[in-house]
Each structure stands twice: as structure tokens, then as C-alpha cells.
Coordinates of C-alpha atoms in Angstrom, one line a residue:
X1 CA 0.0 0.0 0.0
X2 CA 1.4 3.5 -1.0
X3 CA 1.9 6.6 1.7
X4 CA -1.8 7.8 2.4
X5 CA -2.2 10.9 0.2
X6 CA -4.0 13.9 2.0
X7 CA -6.7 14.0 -0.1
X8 CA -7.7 10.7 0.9
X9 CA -11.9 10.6 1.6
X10 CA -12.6 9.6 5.0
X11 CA -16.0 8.7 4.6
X12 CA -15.3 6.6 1.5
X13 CA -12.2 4.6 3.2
X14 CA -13.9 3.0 6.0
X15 CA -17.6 2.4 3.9
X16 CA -15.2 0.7 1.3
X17 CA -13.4 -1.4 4.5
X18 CA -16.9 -1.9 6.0
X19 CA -18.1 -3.1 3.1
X20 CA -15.3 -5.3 2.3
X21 CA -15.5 -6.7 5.4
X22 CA -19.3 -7.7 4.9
X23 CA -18.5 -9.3 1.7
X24 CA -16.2 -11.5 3.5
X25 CA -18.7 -12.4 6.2
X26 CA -20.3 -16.1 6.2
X27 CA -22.8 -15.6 3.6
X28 CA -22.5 -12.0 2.8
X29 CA -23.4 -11.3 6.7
X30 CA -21.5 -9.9 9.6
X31 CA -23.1 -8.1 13.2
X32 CA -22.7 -4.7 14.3
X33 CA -20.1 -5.3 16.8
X34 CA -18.2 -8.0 14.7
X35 CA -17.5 -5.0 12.3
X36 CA -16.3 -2.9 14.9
X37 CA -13.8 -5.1 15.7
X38 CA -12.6 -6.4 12.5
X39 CA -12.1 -2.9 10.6
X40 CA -10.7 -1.6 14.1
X41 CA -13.6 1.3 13.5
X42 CA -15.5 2.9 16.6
X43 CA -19.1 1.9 16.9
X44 CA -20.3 5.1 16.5
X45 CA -18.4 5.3 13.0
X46 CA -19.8 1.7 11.8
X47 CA -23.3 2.7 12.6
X48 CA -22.8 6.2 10.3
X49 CA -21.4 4.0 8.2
X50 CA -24.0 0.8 8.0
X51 CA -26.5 4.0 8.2
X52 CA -25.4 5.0 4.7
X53 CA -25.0 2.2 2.9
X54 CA -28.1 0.9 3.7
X55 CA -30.1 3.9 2.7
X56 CA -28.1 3.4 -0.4
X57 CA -29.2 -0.2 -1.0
X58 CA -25.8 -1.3 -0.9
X59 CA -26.2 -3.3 2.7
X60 CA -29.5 -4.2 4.3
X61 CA -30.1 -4.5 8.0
X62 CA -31.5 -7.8 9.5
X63 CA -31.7 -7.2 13.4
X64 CA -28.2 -6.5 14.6
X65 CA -26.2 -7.6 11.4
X66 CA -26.0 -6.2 8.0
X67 CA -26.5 -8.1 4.8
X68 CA -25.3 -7.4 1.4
X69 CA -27.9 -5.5 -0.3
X70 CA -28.2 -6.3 -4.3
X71 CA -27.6 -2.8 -4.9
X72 CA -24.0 -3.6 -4.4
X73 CA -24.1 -5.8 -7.6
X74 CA -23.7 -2.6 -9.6
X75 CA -19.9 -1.9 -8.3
X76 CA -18.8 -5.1 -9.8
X77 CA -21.1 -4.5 -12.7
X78 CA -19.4 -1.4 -13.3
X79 CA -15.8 -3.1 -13.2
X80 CA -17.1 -5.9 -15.4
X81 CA -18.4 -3.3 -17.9
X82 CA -15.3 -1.6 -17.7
X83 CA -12.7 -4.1 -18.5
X84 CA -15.8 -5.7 -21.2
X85 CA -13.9 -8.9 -21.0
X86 CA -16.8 -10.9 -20.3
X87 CA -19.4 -9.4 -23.3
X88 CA -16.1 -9.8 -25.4
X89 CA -14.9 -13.1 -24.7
X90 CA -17.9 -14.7 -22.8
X91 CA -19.8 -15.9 -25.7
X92 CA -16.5 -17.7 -27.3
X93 CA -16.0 -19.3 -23.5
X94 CA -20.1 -20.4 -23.8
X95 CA -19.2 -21.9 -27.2
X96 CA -16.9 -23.7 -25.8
X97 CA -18.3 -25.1 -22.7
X98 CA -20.7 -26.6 -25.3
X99 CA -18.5 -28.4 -27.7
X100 CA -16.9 -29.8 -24.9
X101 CA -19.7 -30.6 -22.5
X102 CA -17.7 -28.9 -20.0
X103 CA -17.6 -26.1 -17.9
X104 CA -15.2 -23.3 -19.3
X105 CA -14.2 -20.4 -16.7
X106 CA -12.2 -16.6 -17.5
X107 CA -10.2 -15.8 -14.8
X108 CA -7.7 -12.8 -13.9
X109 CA -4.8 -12.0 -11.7
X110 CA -5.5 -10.0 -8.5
X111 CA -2.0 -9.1 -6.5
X112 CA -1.9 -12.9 -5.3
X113 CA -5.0 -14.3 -6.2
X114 CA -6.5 -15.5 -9.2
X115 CA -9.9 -13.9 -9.6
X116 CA -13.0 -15.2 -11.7
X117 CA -14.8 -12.7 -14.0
X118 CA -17.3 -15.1 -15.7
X119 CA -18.2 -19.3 -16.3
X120 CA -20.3 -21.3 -18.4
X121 CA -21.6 -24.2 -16.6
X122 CA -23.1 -27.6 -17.5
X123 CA -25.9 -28.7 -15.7
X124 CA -25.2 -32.0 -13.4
X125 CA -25.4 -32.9 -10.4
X126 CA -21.7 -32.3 -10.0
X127 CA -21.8 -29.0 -10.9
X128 CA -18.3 -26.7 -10.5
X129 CA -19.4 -23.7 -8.6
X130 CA -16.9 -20.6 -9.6
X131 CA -18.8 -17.4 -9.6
X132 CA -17.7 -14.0 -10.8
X133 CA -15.5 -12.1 -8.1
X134 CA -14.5 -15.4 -7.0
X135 CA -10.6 -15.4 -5.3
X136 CA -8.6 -18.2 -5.4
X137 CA -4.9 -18.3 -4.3
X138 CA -2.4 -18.2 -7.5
X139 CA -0.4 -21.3 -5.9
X140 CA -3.6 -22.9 -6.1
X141 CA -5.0 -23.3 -9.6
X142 CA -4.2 -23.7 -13.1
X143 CA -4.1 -19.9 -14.3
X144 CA -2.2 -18.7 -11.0
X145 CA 0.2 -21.4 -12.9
X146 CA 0.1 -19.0 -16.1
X147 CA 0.4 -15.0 -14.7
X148 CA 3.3 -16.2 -12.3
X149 CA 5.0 -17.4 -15.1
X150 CA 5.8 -13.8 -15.6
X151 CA 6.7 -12.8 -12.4
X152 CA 10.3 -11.5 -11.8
X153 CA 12.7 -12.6 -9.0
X154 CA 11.5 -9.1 -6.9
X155 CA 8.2 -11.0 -7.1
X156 CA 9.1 -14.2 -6.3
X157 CA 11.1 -13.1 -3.1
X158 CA 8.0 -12.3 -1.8
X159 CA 6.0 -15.2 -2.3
X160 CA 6.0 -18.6 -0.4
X161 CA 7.0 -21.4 -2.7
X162 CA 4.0 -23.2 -1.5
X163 CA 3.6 -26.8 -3.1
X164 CA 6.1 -26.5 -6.3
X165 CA 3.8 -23.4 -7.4
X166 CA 7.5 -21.9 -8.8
X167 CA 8.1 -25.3 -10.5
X168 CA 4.9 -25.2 -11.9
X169 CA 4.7 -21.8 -13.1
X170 CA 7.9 -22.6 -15.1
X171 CA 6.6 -25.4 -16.6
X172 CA 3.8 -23.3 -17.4
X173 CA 5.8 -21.0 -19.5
X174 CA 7.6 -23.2 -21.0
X175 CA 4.8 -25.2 -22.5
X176 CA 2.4 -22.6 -22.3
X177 CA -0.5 -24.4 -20.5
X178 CA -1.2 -24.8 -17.1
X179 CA -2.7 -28.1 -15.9
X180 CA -4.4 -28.2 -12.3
X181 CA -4.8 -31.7 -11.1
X182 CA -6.4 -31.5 -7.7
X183 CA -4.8 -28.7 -6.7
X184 CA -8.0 -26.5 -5.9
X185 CA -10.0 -29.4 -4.3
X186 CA -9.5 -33.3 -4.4
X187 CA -11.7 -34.2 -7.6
X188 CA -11.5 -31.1 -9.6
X189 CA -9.4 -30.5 -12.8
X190 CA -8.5 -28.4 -15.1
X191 CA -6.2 -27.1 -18.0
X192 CA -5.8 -23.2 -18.7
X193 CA -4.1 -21.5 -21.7
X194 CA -3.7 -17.5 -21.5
X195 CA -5.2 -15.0 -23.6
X196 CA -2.8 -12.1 -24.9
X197 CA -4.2 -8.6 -25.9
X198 CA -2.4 -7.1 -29.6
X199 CA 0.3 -6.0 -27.4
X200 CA 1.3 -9.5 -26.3
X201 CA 0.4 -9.0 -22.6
X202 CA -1.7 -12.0 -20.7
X203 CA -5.2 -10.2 -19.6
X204 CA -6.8 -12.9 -18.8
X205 CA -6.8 -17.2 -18.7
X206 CA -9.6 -19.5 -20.1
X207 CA -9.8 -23.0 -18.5
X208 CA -11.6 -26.2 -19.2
X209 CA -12.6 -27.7 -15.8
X210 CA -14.1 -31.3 -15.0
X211 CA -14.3 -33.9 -12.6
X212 CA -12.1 -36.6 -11.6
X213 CA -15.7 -38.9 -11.9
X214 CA -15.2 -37.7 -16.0
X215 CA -11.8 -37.9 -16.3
X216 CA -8.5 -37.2 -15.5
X217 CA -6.3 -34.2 -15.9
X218 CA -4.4 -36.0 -18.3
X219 CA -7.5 -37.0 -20.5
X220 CA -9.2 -33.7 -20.0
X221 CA -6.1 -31.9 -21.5
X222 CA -6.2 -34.6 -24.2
X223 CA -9.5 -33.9 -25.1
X224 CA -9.4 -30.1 -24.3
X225 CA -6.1 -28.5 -25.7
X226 CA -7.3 -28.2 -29.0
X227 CA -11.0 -26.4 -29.2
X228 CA -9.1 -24.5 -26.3
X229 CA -5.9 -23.5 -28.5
X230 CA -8.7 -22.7 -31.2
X231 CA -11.0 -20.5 -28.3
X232 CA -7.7 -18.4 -27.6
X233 CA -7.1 -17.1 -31.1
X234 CA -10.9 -16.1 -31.8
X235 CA -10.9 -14.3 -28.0
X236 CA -7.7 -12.6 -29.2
X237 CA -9.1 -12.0 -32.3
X238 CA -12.0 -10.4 -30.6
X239 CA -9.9 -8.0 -28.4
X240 CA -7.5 -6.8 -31.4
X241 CA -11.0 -5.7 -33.0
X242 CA -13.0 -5.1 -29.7
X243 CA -15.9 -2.4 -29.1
X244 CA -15.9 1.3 -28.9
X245 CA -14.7 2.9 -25.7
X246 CA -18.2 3.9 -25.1
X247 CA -20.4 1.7 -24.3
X248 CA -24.2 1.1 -23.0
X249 CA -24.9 2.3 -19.6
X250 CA -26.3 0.4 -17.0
X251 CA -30.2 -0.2 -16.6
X252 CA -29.7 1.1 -12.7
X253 CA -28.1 4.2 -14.1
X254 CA -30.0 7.4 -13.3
X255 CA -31.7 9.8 -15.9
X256 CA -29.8 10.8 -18.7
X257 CA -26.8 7.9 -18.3
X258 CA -25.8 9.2 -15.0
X259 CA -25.2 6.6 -12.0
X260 CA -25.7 9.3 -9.3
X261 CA -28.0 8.3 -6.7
X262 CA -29.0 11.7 -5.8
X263 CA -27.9 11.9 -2.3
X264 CA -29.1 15.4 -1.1
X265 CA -32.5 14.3 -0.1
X266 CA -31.2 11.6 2.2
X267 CA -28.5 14.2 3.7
X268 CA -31.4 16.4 4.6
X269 CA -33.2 14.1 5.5
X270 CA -30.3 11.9 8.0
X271 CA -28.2 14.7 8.9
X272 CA -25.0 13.6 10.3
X273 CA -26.1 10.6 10.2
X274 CA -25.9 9.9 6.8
X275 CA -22.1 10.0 5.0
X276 CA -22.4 11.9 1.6
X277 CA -18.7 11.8 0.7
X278 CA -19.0 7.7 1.0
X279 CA -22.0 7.9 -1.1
X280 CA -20.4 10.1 -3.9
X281 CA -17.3 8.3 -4.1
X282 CA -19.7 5.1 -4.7
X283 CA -21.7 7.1 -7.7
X284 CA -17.9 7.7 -9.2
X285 CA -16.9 3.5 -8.8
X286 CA -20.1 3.0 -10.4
X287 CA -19.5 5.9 -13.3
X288 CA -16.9 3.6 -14.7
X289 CA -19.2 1.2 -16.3
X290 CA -20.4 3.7 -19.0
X291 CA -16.6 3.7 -19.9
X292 CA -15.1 0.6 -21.9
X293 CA -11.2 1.1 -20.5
X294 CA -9.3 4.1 -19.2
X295 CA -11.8 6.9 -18.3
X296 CA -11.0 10.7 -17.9
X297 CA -12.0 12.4 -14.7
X298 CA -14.2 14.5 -16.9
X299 CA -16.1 11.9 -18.0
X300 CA -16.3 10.2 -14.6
X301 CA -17.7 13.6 -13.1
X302 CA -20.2 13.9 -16.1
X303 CA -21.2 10.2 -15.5
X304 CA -21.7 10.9 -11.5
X305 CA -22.8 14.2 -11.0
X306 CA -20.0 15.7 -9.1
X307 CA -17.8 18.5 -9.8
X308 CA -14.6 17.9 -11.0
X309 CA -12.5 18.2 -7.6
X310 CA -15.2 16.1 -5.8
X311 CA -14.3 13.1 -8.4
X312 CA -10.5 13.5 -8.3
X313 CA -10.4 13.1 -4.3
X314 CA -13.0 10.1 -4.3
X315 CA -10.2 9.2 -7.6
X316 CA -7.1 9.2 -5.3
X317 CA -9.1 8.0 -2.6
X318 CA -10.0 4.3 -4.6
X319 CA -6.6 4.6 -6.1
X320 CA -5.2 4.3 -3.0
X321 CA -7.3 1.7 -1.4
X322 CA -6.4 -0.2 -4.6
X323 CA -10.0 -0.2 -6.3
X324 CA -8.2 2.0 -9.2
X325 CA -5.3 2.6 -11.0
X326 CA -4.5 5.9 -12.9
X327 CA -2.4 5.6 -16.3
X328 CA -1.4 7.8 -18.9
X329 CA -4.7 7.9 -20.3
X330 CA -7.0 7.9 -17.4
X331 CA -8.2 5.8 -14.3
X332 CA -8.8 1.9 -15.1
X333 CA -11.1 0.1 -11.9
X334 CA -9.2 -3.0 -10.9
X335 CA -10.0 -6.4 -9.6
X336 CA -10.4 -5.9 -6.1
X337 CA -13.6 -4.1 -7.1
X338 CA -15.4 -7.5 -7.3
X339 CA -14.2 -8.3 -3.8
X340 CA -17.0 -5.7 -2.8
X341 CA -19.6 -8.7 -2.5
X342 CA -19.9 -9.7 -5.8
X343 CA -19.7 -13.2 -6.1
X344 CA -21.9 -13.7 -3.3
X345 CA -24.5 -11.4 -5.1
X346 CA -24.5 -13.5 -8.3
X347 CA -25.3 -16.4 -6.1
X348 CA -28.4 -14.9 -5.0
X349 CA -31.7 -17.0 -5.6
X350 CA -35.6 -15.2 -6.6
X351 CA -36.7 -15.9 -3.2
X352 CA -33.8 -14.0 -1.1
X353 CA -34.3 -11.3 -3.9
X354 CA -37.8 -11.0 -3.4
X355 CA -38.2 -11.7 0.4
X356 CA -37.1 -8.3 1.5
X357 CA -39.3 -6.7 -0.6
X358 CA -42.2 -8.5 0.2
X359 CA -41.6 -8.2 3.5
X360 CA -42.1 -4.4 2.8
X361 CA -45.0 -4.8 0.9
X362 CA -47.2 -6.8 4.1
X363 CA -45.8 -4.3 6.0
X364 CA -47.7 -1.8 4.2
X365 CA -50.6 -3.4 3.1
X366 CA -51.2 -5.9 5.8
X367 CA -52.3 -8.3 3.7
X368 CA -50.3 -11.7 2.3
X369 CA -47.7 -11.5 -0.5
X370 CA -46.3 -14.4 -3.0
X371 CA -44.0 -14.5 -5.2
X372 CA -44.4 -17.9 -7.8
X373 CA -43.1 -19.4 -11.1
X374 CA -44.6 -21.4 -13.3
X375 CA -44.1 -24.9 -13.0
X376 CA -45.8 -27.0 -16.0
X377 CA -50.0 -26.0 -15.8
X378 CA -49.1 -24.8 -12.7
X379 CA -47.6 -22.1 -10.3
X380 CA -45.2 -22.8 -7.6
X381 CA -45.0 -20.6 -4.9
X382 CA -41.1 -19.8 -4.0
X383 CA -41.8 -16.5 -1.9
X384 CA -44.2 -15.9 0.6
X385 CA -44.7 -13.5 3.5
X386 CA -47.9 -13.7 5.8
X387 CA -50.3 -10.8 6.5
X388 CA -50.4 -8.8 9.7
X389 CA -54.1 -9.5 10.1
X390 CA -55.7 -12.4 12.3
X391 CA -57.7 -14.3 8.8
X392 CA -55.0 -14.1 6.4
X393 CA -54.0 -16.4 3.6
X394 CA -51.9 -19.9 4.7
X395 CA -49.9 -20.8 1.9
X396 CA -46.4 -21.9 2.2
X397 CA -43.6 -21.9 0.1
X398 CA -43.5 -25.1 -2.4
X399 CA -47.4 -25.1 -2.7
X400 CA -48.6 -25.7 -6.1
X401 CA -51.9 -24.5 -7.2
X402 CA -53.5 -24.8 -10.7
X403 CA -52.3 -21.8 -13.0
X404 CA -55.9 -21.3 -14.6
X405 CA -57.5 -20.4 -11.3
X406 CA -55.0 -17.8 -9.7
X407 CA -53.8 -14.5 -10.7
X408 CA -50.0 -15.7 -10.6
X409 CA -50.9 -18.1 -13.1
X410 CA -52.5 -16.0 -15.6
X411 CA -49.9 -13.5 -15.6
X412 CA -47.4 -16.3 -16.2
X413 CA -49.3 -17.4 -19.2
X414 CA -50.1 -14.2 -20.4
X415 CA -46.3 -13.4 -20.6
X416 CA -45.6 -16.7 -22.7
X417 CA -45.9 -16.5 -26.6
X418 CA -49.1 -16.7 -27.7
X419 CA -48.9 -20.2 -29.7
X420 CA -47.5 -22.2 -26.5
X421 CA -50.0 -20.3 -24.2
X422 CA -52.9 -21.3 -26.3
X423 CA -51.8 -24.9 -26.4
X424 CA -51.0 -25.2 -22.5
X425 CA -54.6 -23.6 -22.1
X426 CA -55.9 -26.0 -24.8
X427 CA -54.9 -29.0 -23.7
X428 CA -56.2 -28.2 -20.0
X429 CA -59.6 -30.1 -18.1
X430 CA -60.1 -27.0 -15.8
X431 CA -61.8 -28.2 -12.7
X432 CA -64.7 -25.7 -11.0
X433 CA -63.1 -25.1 -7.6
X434 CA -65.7 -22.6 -6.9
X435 CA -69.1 -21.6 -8.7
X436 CA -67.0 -18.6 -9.8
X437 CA -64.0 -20.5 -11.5
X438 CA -63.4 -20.2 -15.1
X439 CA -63.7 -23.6 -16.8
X440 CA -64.2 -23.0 -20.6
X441 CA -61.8 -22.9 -22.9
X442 CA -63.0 -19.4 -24.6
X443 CA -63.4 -17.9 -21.3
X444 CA -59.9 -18.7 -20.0
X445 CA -58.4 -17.7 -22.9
X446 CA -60.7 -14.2 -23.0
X447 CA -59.3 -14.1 -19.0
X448 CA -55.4 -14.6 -20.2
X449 CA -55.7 -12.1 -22.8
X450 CA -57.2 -9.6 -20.5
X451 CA -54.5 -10.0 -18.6
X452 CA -51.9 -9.8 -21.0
X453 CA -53.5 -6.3 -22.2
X454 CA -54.2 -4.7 -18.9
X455 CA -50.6 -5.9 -17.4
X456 CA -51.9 -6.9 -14.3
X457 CA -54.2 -10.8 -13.0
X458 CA -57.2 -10.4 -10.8
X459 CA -59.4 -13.8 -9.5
X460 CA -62.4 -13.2 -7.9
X461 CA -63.4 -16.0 -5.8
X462 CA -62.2 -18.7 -8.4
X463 CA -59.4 -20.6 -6.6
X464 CA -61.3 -20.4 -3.3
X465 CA -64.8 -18.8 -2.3
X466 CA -64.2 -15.5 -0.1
X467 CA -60.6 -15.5 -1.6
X468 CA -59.6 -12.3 -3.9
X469 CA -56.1 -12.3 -5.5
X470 CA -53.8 -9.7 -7.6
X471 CA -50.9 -10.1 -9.2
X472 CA -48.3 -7.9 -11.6
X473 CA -45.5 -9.8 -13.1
X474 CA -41.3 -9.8 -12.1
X475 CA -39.2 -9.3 -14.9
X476 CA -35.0 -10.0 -15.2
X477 CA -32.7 -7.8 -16.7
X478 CA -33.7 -8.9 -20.2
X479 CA -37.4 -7.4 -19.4
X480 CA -38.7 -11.4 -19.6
X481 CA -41.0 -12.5 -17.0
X482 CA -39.5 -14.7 -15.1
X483 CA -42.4 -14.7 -11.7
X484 CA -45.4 -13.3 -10.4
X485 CA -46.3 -11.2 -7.6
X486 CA -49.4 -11.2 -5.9
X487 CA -51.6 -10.2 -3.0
X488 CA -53.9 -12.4 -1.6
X489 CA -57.0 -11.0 1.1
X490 CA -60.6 -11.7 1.9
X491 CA -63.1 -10.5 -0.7
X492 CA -64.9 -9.0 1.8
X493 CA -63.0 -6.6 3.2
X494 CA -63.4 -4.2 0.7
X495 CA -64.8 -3.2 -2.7
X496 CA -62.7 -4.4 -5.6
X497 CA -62.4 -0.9 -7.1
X498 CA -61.1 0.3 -3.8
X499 CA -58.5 -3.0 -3.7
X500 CA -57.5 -2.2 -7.0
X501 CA -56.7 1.6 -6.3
X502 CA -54.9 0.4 -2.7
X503 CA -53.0 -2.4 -3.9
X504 CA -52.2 -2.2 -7.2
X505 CA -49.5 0.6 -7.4
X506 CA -47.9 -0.7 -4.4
X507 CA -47.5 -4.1 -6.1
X508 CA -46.1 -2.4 -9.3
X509 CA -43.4 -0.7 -7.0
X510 CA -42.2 -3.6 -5.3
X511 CA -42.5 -5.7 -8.8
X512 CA -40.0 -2.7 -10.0
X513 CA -37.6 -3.2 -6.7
X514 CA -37.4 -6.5 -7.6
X515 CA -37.2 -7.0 -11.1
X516 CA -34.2 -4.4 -10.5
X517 CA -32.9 -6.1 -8.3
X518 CA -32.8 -8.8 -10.3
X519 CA -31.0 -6.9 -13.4
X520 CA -28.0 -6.2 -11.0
X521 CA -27.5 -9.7 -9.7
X522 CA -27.6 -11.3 -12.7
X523 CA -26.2 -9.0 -15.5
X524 CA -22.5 -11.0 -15.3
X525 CA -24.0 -14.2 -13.7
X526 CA -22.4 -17.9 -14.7
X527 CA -23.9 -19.0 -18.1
X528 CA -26.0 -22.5 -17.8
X529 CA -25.3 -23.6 -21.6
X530 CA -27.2 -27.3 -21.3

């Protein structure tokens, strides 16, 4: 670590270290006073601090701990978007992965460490379970193999020869493959070439992993070296004739391609409480995703909002807290970026998406809240928070329920292409549940399409008598629908016009949470290719 520079923010230091430390919490999770301890921060300045960030979205409060918040996805979005390594190369790594019926990581050094930026998967039962922002020691896989084949005796002197890594980074560059036999965890294997940019310098390292149950290292290189060898040129290929600097800014980015949040509100609003230099130097991590490679402190201060001298000091400040390095032609986010939470994030399932939210939802409405997916002619619930009133819905997570008769359902079908939902509906025998369910095949077609148009499912007393239901649908980063949302209360509570104008636009907001939530997490996530 360099001399701490004067200009160095506060604030932004010990979020980044709170943060950090977070991320590196069992499961993305780590208490109050656990945090004071391991950052060496006062309380009273990991409150301020957990204040912030979760008014930001970046960490979310559960009791006495703090969890990472998917709103902290779009720091290692914006490092991924940066570098573009994985829209450049990750479709050749995909194609590969599919030839090979193999999983097919991109990996990167990071000081020590080897971390992952993106994997295609296969889906078995023994599945290999790299996500991006992943760290794994050098000495300890197949690519740390390749980038310490370039390391220089200075390096070296510095580094435990743990295991024969130095014998095996040599071997490494003199063949000019890398073959892990074990070495990460008994059973797992793999063989790793580098990629070069047109200047000759290793950027990054594509590997072929298996199983031991497959085959063995020697058979997997065998198999793999070839389509591998063949992978490398196109992905070098791809970067000698790669995109514009510029490229598309992310979906969470605010009005007009800007990333700031728009902090002033909550400053007002928190006081002293809330840390605005933490939060701007955030908005100017997050800037560098509109920016393919170095970006100029203009541009990053366009892109976030801030004046010019604002940016530099958050600048210096990631730059030397090793988030950022600044070249000749402008600052370049590094690695360590992703070790903000990321791999955790792009782990996260629907239902820990969506709880959160629906949690906020009952609390406003008081009435139950489901999230489900469709599962063959019907829905599954996978979400599911009770209502705060004494008769409330009892469903529990895992229920199935016909899709014809519930609102969940008829969203989910209304979202699917028009010849498969007329087939699922056609080849139904609807059962009459209640005197009110919709059983004909003109009527529940009629229903579907209603839905489809008005953008929202409503069931009156079809699934169960007494029982009124409406639902808006969840949609990923791609805008597909991918679940439902619904809330569920007695019809008799209240008029349907008046449930409609409660409910409605309060279900559309927390659809909106967590459909964007769901952009953030998954915009790098591991590719399932079969």
C-alpha cells in the first residue's frame, strides 16, 4: 500500500473497509459489533457508516447484522463493464463449454490471487461452482500457474513457494499451458491457456474444468487443448478488434446515463447521520461502467454528478485503497472491485431477492404476499410473506396451485408466446373449484388475454370462495418474466375498485424493486449452456 495521500476521503475509506469486510462475512453477513472489531472502527463510525450504505441499497439491516444488499451488484457491474472482458470473450467461453460438454471459466490476476470474471456451466449434479469475483490463491490453480510465469525474482522473493507453485509456473511458461490436477479441491481438474491482448500482454486465462468422476487431468487436456488453443485465437481475435470505448450504460443508471443516486434528499433528510462523501465516491466507482477502458476524470464527473475536484479526491481515494489505478490515459477500476460482494450477489436465488421486498409490501398493506413461477399447468410458490391480520391467507412456500385459477398463473401465461400459451390452455380439463371458476376454454383464454393487455391478473373467488387475489409480473434484466407477484386478502374486506386503487400501485413498486434487483445480480451471472 502506497503513503496515504492527504486528499484521501474519509467517509469513503472505511464504507469501502466496512463493506469489504461484509462481503467476506459467512454468507454476505456480519453483526454490528463484529465489524467494529474487524475494521478496528468505533461503533459510533460503523453505525454512520451501516447508516449509509443501507439507505443506499448497498447493505441491508437484519436485526443486529448487516447483509449485502443487491444494490451492491452494480460496483462489480461497473468493473465488469469496464474491462468488457466478459461481453467480449464470454460468448467464445459459452461456445466452448458446449462443444466440450464442459464447464469453461475466464479468470484474472488480482496481487496474489486468481480472480473469476465469468463461467459457463453444465448442468449435473456435480456441478463446479466458480462465480464472478470469485478469489482463489495463484499457488492454487491452473491460471495462478500462467500469470506467475511472468513474475520476476523481486516478485518471487515475496512469495511462499508453496507446493512447487514456482516449478509449476515454469513449466507453465515453457509449454504454455497450465494443468491443475487437484490442486483447488480433491476431484476437480483443469487445463488453462492465456489469452494475450495485440500488445502480447496476458489479460486474462480460459480453463476447461471437469471432474475426476469424467476424467482425469491427463485425459481432460487430451480432449481439451485443441477447441481450447482454437477459443484463444478467436478471444484474441475479438480484443485486437473489440468495441468502442463507449459503451451502454447500466439499466440502474439514473436519468440521462448518470449513475448518481441523488444523495441530497437523504443528507437532509439523516443529517450527520448519513455520509455523503462515501456515497459520492460510490456514484464515481459505479461511473466507470459507462466507460469501456481508461476513463478521464471528466467523464467520470459527467457520468456521477459531481464536480470535477469532488471526483478527483474520491479518484485518489480508490486509487489508493487499490480499487483503481490511474495511467497515462485515465483511471482503469481494478480487480479488487469484485471483492465488494460480488460473487456472493451472483449467487443470489428469486426468493432471497424477493423476500425483502415482500416483506415491505405486508408491511404496508397488511395483507399476504407471494412471489411464484410457473411450474408445468401450474404455479409454484417460492416467496411468501404472511399478512399482519388475524384471517389471512396460509400458503407456504413449495405449494402448487393450478395456473388457470389464480392471478400468478394468468400472468405467467399471459407473458408466454401466444402459440404455447394457447396450447397449454388448450390441452387443459379446468376443474370448478368454486361456482366462480373459469372452466371454458373461450373464457380462459378471454381471461389470459385480458391479462396480457391490462398488465396486471385479478381472480375473484375462483381458486377459493371469499378468496380475492392480484398479481403484476417480475421481470429479469432482459425485461422477460421470469415470476409473479401477488396479494392475496378476503373479498370481503373491501370493494374491488377500492382493492385495486390500494393495492395495485404498491404491487407495481415492489415488482420494480425486484425486477431491478434482479437486473443487477444477474447482469454478469455464470452462463448454464445445457
Amino acid at each position: 500500500m502506497t503513503t496515504r495521500p492527504r486528499e484521501v476521503v474519509g467517509p469513503l475509506e472505511r464504507g469501502l473497509a466496512v463493506l469489504e469486510a461484509v462481503a467476506a462475512g459467512d454468507g454476505g453477513r456480519r453483526g454490528l459489533g463484529d465489524l467494529a472489531r474487524t475494521t478496528g472502527l468505533a461503533r459510533s463510525t460503523v453505525d454512520r457508516v451501516a447508516t449509509t450504505l443501507t439507505v443506499l441499497g448497498v447493505l441491508r439491516a437484519e436485526g443486529r447484522d448487516l447483509l449485502l444488499a443487491p444494490g451492491a451488484a452494480g460496483l462489480g457491474n461497473a468493473y465488469l463493464d469496464s474491462c468488457g472482458l466478459p461481453a467480449l470473450l464470454g460468448p467464445h467461453a459459452a461456445a466452448l463449454a458446449e462443444l466440450l460438454d464442459e464447464a469453461v471459466s475466464l479468470a484474472l490476476p488480482d496481487g496474489d490471487g486468481v480472480r473469476f470474471l465469468a463461467q459457463a456451466n453444465r448442468r449435473r449434479a456435480v456441478a463446479i461452482a466458480f462465480r464472478p469475483g470469485d478469489l482463489l490463491p495463484a499457488a492454487g490453480c491452473a491460471p495462478g500457474a500462467l500469470f506467475a510465469a511472468g513474475w520476476d525474482e523481486e516478485r518471487w522473493a515475496g512469495h511462499p513457494d508453496d507446493a512447487g507453485f514456482r516449478t509449476r509456473a515454469a513449466r507453465a511458461r515453457e509449454r504454455g499451458v497450465a494443468v491443475d490436477d487437484q490442486l483447488i479441491e480433491p476431484g476437480l481438474v483443469s487445463v488453462a491457456l492465456p489469452v494475450r491482448d495485440p500488445a502480447g500482454a496476458v489479460v486474462c486465462a480460459v480453463s476447461v474444468v471437469s471432474h475426476t468422476s469424467r476424467r482425469d487431468a491427463g485425459a481432460l487436456e487430451a480432449l481439451a487443448l485443441p477447441p481450447l488453443g482454437d477459443t484463444v485465437a478467436a478471444m484474441e481475435a475479438a480484443l485486437a478488434t473489440g468495441p468502442d470505448r463507449a459503451v451502454e450504460p447500466d439499466p440502474a443508471a439514473g436519468p440521462g446515463g448518470g449513475v448518481g443516486v441523488g444523495t441530497a434528499g437523504f443528507k437532509e433528510e439523516l443529517g450527520s447521520g448519513f455520509l455523503q462523501s462515501l456515497a459520492r465516491g460510490l456514484d464515481v466507482l459505479r461511473a466507470f461502467g459507462a466507460v469501456r477502458g481508461p476513463a478521464r476524470l471528466t467523464d467520470l464527473a459527467r457520468l456521477s454528478g459531481l464536480p470535477r475536484a469532488t471526483a478527483r479526491r474520491s479518484l485518489l481515494t480508490l486509487c489508493h485503497l487499490g480499487y483503481v489505478r490511474e495511467d497515462a490515459d485515465g483511471f482503469v477500476p481494478l480487480p479488487r472491485v469484485l471483492a465488494l460482494g460480488h460473487a456472493r450477489l451472483s449467487a443470489l436465488t428469486l426468493p432471497e431477492i424477493a423476500t425483502p421486498h415482500l416483506v415491505r409490501l405486508v408491511r404496508s398493506v397488511r395483507e399476504s404476499a407471494s412471489v411464484a413461477v410457473l411450474d408445468g399447468d401450474d404455479i409454484r410458490y417460492v416467496a411468501r410473506v404472511a399478512g399482519s391480520r388475524l384471517l389471512h391467507i396460509d400458503i407456504v412456500v413449495g405449494t402448487r396451485l393450478p395456473a388457470y385459477a389464480t392471478s400468478m398463473g394468468r400472468v405467467l401465461l399471459a407473458a408466454l408466446p401466444e402459440a404455447e400459451r394457447d396450447a397449454r390452455l388448450g390441452r387443459l380439463v379446468p376443474e370448478a373449484l368454486t361456482p366462480r371458476t373459469l372452466t371454458g376454454a373461450g373464457e380462459l383464454r378471454g381471461a389470459v388475454a385480458a391479462t396480457a393487455e391490462r398488465g396486471f391478473g385479478w381472480v375473484e373467488e375462483e381458486l377459493e370462495e371469499g378468496l380475492r387475489s392480484i398479481a403484476v409480473p417480475v421481470r429479469d434484466g432482459a425485461g422477460r418474466v421470469v415470476a409473479a407477484l401477488n396479494v392475496a386478502l378476503n373479498a370481503g374486506r373491501c370493494s374491488p375498485e377500492e382493492s385495486l386503487a390500494t393495492l395495485l400501485p404498491q404491487l407495481r413498486e415492489a415488482s420494480g424493486r425486484i425486477s431491478a434487483d434482479l437486473a443487477a445480480v444477474g447482469r454478469h451471472a455464470p452462463v448454464p449452456t445445457a
